[in-house]
Structure formats: C-alpha cells, structure tokens
mmCIF file of C-alpha atoms in Angstrom:
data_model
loop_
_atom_site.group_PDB
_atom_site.id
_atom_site.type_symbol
_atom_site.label_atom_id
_atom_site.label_comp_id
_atom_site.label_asym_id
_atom_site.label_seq_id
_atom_site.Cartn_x
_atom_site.Cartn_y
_atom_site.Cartn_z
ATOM 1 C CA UNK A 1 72.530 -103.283 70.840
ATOM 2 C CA UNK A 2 69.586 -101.710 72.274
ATOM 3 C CA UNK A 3 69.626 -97.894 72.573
ATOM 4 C CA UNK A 4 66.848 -95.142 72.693
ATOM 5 C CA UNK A 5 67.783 -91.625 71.454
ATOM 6 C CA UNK A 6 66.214 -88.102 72.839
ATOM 7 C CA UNK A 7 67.890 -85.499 70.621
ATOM 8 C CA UNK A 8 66.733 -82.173 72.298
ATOM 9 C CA UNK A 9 67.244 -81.793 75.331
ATOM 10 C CA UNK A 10 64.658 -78.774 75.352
ATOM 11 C CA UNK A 11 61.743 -78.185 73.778
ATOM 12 C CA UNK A 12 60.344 -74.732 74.244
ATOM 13 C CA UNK A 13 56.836 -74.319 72.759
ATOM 14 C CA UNK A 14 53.848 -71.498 73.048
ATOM 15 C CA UNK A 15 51.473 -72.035 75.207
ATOM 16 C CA UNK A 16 48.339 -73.283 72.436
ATOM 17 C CA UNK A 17 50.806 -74.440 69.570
ATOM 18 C CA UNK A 18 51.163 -78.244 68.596
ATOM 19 C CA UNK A 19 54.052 -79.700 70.472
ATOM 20 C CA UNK A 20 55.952 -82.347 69.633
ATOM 21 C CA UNK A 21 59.001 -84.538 71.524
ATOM 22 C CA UNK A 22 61.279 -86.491 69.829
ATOM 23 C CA UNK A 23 62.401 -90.345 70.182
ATOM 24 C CA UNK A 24 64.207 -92.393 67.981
ATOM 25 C CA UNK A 25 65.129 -95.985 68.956
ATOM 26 C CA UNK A 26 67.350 -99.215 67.853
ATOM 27 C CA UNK A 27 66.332 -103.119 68.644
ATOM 28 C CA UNK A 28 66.917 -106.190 67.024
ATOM 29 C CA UNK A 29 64.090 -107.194 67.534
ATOM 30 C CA UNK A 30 60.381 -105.988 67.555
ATOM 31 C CA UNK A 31 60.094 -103.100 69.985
ATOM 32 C CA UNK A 32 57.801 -101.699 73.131
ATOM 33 C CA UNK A 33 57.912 -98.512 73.725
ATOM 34 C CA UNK A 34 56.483 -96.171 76.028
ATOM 35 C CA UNK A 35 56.279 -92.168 77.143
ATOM 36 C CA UNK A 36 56.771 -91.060 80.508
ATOM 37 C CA UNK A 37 56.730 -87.750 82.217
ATOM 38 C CA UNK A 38 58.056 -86.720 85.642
ATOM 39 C CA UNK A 39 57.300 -83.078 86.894
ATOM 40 C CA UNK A 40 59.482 -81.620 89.678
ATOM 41 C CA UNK A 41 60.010 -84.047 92.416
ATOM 42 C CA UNK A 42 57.947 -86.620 91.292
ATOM 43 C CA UNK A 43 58.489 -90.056 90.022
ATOM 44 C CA UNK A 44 57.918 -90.894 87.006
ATOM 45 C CA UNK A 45 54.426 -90.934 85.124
ATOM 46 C CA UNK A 46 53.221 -93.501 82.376
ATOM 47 C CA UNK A 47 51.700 -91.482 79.556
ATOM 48 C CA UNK A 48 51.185 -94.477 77.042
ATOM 49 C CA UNK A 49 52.885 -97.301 74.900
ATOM 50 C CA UNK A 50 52.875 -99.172 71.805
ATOM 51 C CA UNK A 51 53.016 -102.869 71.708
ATOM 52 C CA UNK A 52 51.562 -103.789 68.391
ATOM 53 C CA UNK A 53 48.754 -102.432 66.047
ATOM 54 C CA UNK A 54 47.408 -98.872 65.561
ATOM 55 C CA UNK A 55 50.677 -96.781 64.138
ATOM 56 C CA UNK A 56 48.734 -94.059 66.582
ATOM 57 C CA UNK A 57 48.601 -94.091 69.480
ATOM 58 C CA UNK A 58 46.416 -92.091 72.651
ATOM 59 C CA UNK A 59 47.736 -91.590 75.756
ATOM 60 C CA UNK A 60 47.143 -89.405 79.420
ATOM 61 C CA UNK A 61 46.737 -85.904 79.412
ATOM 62 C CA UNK A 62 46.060 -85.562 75.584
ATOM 63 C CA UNK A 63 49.209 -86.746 74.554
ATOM 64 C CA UNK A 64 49.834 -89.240 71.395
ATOM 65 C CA UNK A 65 52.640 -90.683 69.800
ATOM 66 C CA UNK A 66 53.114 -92.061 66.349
ATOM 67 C CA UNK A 67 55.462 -95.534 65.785
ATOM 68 C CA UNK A 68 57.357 -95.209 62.231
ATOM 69 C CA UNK A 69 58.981 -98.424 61.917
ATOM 70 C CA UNK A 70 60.671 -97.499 58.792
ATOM 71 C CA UNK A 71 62.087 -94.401 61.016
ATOM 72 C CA UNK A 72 62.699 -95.978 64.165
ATOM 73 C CA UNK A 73 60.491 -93.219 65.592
ATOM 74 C CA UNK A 74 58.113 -92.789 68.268
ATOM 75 C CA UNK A 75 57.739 -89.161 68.766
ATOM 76 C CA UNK A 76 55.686 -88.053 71.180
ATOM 77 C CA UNK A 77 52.598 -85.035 70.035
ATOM 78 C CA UNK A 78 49.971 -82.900 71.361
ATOM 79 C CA UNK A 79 47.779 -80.901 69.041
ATOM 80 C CA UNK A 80 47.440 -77.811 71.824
ATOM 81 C CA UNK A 81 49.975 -77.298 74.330
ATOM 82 C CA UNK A 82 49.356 -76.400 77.932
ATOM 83 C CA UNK A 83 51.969 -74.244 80.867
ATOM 84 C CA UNK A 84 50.681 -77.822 82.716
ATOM 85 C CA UNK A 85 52.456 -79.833 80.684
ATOM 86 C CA UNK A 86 55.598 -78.548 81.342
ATOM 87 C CA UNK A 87 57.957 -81.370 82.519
ATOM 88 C CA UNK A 88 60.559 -83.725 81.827
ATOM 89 C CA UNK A 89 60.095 -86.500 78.996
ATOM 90 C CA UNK A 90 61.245 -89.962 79.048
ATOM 91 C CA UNK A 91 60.896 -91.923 76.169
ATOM 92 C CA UNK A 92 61.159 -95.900 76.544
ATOM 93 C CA UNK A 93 61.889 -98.982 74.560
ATOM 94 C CA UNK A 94 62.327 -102.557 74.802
ATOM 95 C CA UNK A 95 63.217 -105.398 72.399
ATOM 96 C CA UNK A 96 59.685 -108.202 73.146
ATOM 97 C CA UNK A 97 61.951 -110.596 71.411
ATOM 98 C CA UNK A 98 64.384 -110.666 74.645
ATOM 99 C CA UNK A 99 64.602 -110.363 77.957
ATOM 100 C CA UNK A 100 66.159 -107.268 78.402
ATOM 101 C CA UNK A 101 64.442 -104.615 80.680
ATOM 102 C CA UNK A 102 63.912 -101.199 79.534
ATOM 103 C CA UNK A 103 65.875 -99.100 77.974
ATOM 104 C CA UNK A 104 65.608 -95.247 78.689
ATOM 105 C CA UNK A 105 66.213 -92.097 76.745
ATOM 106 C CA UNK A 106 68.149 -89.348 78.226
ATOM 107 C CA UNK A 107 65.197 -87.060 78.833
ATOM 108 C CA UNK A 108 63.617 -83.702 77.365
ATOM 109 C CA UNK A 109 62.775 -81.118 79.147
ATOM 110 C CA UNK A 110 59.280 -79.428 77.312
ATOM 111 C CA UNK A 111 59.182 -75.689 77.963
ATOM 112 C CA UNK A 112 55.521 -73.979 77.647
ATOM 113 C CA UNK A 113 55.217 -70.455 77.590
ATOM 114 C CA UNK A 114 52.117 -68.611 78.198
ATOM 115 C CA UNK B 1 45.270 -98.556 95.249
ATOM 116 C CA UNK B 2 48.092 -96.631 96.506
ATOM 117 C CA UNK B 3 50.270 -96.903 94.006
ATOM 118 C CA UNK B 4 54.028 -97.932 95.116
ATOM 119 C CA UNK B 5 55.050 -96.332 98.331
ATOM 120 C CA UNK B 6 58.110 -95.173 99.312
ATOM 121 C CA UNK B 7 60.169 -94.078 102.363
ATOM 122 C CA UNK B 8 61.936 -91.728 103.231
ATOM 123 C CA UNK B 9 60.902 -89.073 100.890
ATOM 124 C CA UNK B 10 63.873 -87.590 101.867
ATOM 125 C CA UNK B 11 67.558 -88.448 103.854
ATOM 126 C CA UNK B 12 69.893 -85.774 104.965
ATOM 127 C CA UNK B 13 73.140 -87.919 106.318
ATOM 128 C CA UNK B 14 76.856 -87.914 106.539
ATOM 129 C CA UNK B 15 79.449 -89.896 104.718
ATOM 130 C CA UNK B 16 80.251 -93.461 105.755
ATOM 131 C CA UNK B 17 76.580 -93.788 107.667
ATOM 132 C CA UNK B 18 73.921 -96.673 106.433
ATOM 133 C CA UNK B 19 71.091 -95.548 104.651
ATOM 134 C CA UNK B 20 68.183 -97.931 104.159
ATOM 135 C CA UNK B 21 65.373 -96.933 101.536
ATOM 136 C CA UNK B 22 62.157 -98.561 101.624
ATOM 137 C CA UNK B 23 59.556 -99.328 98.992
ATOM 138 C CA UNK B 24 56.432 -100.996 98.894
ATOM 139 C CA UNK B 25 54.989 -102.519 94.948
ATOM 140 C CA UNK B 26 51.734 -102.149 94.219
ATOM 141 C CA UNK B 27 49.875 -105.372 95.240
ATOM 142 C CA UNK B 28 49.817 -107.855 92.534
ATOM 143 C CA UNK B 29 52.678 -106.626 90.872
ATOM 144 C CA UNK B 30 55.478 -109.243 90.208
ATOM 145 C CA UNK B 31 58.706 -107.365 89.210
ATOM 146 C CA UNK B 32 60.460 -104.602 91.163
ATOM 147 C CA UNK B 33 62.861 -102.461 89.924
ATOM 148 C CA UNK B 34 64.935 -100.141 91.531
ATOM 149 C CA UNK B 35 66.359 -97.379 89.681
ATOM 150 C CA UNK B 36 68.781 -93.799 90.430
ATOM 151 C CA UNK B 37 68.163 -90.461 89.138
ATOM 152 C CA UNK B 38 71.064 -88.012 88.925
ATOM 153 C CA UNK B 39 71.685 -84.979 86.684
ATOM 154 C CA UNK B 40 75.204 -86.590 85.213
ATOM 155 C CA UNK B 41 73.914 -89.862 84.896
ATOM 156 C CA UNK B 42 69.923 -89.678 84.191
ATOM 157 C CA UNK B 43 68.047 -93.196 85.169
ATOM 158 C CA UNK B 44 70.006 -95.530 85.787
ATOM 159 C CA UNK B 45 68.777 -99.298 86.609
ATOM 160 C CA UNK B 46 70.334 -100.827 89.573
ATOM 161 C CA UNK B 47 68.246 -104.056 90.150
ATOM 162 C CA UNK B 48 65.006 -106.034 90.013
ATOM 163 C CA UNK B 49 63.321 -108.463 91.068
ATOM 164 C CA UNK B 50 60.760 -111.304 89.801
ATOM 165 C CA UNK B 51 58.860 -112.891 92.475
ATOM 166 C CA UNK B 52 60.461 -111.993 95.294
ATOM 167 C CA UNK B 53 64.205 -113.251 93.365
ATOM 168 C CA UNK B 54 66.773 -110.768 92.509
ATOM 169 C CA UNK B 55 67.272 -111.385 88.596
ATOM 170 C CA UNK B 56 70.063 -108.492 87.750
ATOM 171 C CA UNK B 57 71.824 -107.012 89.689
ATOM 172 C CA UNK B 58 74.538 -105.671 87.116
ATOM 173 C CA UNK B 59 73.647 -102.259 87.519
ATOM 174 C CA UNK B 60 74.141 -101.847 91.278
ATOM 175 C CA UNK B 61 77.815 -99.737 91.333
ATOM 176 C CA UNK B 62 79.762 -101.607 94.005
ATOM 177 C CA UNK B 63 79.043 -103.569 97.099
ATOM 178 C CA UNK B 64 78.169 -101.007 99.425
ATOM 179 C CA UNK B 65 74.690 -101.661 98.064
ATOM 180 C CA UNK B 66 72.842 -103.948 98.215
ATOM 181 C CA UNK B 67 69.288 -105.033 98.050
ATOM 182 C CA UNK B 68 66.617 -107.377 99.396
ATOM 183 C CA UNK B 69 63.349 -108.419 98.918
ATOM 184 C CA UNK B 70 61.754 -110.412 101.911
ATOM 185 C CA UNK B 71 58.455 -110.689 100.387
ATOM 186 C CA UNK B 72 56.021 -109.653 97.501
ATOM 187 C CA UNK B 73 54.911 -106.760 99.841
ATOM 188 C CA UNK B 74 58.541 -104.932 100.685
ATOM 189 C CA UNK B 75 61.847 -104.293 99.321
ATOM 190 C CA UNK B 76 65.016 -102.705 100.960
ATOM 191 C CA UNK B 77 67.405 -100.630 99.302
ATOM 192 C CA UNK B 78 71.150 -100.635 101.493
ATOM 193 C CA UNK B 79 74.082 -98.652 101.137
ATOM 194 C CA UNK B 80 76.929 -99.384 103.538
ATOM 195 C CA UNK B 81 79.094 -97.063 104.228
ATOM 196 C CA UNK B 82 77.063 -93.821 102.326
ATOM 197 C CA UNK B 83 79.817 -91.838 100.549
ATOM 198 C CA UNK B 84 78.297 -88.012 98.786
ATOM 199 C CA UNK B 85 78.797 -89.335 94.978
ATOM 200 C CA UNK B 86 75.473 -91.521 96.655
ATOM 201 C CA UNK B 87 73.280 -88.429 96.679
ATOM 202 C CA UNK B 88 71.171 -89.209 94.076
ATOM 203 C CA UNK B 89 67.150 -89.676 93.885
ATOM 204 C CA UNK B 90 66.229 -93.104 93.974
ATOM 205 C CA UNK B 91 63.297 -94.625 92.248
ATOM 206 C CA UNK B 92 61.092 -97.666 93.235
ATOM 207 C CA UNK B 93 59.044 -99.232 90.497
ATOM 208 C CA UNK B 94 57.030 -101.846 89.853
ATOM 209 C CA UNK B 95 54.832 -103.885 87.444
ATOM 210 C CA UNK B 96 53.040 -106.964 86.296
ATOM 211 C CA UNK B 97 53.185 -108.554 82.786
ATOM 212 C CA UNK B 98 56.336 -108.217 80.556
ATOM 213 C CA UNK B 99 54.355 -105.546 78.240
ATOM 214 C CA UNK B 100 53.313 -103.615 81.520
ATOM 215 C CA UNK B 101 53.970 -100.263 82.157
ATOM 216 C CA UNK B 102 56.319 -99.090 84.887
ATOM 217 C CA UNK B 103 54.421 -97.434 88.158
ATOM 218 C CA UNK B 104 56.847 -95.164 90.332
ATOM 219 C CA UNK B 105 56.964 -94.449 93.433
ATOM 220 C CA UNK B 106 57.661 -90.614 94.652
ATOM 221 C CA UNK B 107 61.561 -91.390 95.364
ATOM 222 C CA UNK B 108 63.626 -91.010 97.815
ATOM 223 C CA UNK B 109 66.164 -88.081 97.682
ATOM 224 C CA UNK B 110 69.343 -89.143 99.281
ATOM 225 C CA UNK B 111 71.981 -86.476 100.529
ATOM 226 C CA UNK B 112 75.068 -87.767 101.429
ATOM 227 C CA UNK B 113 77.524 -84.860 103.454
#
C-alpha cells in the first residue's frame, strides 16, 4: 500500500539556521513526489518534485529536497531559514507505475523565529 | 493566467441548507480534483475528474454530495442537506499531465451552524 509519512508535526527553527522537513514514503512501485506549502488561508503551493534523475533537487523560494531511495526519503531543506517561510508542509507521493492519485502526508507545521 | 478560481471564499449557513461551491481549472488543464481540509482529518480527496468524466468518486463521504462537471471550464461541488461535521475548507485543484503538479485554488471555507 501506498502511504507517505510526516513525523514532526513541528519544526521550530532560528531564523538564519539550515532547516530541514521530514518525509518518508512507501510505493510499490517507482515514486513521484512533490513539496507543497500552504500559509494561513491559502491553498496549497507547489514548491517542487522529483520524477526521475538528479537525487537533488531545486525548488520555489530556495527550498530543495533530496530523494534517498535506499531510505524512502525525500526530506525537504533550506540552507538559511527565513520568519517568511513559516507555514504548513505537505509532502506528496505517487506510485508512476499505477494509477493511483496522490497520496498526502499529514503536514508539518515549520516554526521560524527571529 | 489566473490560476484556478474559486467561489465562495467563504459560506456562513445553517444545517440542512444546500451549499454549492464553485471552481474554475486553469485552462488547459485536464484533471480536477476536489479535495477537504479539516484539522481532524487533514486533506482528504473527495473526487476528480478527467476530461470532463468523474473517475473516483470513493472519497466523497455520503450522498449528500455530490459533484459535477458540465464542461472543461467549471465544476460544482453540492452538499444536500449541509449538516456542521461539513464545515471544513474545501480545495479545488487542477492539472495537466500525470507527472504534473497540483495548482490550488484559494478554497472555500464552509461553516455549517
């Protein structure tokens, strides 16, 4: 079965540090998966994906994530955090060897302090 | 382009009233999805559409809802009679390609009394 896991539900980081936002993820198949963010009473925002290739990748806002297949990880980084990119998280996955539509993580909520 | 459009933003109404939510793809865009937002919950997929065709509807919770899509320009979200476990913030979304990314709408925040 397909399932995508978001382990913290907060991150709290300094404003300046390196953030980073966790996402682990199960398919039978090969995977897709993609970031999103929403900020307060918004819908939510692509930030960027991995289909196939470059283990890194770059995304919106600064953002990148790195795909460990042997870790079923796509965590989600930023080398200098920013209050602005205080939000809620989604991470994203989907099996390209079905049909099946996406599958979402529960969300994290990423805390910057100044 | 202006992204997907939705409407209301937001809809204040009493238990056992219809509430209709509106949403309007981006133009070119194939699939439609619509999708609920709660705190208990988190997203939750209720149904999309390919071309205009409803393909799975599995995730819509009983059938006080239900959902249409007249053309490749609108889409209609219905619930029939509203009841408060409704209230909820629900997402439009659509895209093009099966390794596309999702594009949201702003939601419409549903408040059922």
């Amino acid at each position: 079965a397909q399932s995508v896991a978001q382990p913290e539900d907060q991150v709290n980081v300094a404003e300046g540090n390196p953030l980073t936002v966790k996402c682990t993820y199960s398919v039978s198949g090969n995977p897709y998966l993609f970031w999103y963010v929403q900020y307060p009473n918004r819908g939510l925002q692509f930030l960027l994906k991995y289909i196939t290739g470059d283990n890194l990748v770059k995304g919106s806002y600064g953002f990148e994530a790195e795909f460990n297949k042997s870790q079923t990880s796509f965590h989600l980084k930023k080398p200098s955090a920013l209050v602005s990119d205080s939000a809620l998280y989604f991470c994203a996955v989907r099996d390209m060897d079905s049909n099946y539509q996406l599958i979402w993580g529960a969300g994290t909520k990423l805390i910057i302090k100044p | 382009d202006a992204g997907v459009i939705q409407s209301p933003r937001h809809e204040v109404t009493e238990m056992g009233q219809e509430v209709t939510l509106r949403c309007k793809p981006i133009s070119g865009h194939d699939y439609l999805f619509w999708y609920r937002q709660t705190m208990m919950r988190g997203l939750e997929l209720l149904i999309y559409f390919n071309n205009n065709v409803p393909i799975d509807d599995s995730g819509m919770p009983e059938d006080r809802f239900s959902a249409k899509m007249p053309n490749a320009s609108f889409s209609t979200l219905k619930i029939q009679p509203s009841e408060p476990r409704d209230s909820a913030v629900y997402f439009c979304a659509s895209r093009t390609l099966n390794t596309g990314e999702l594009f949201f709408g702003e939601g419409s925040r549903l408040t059922v009394l």
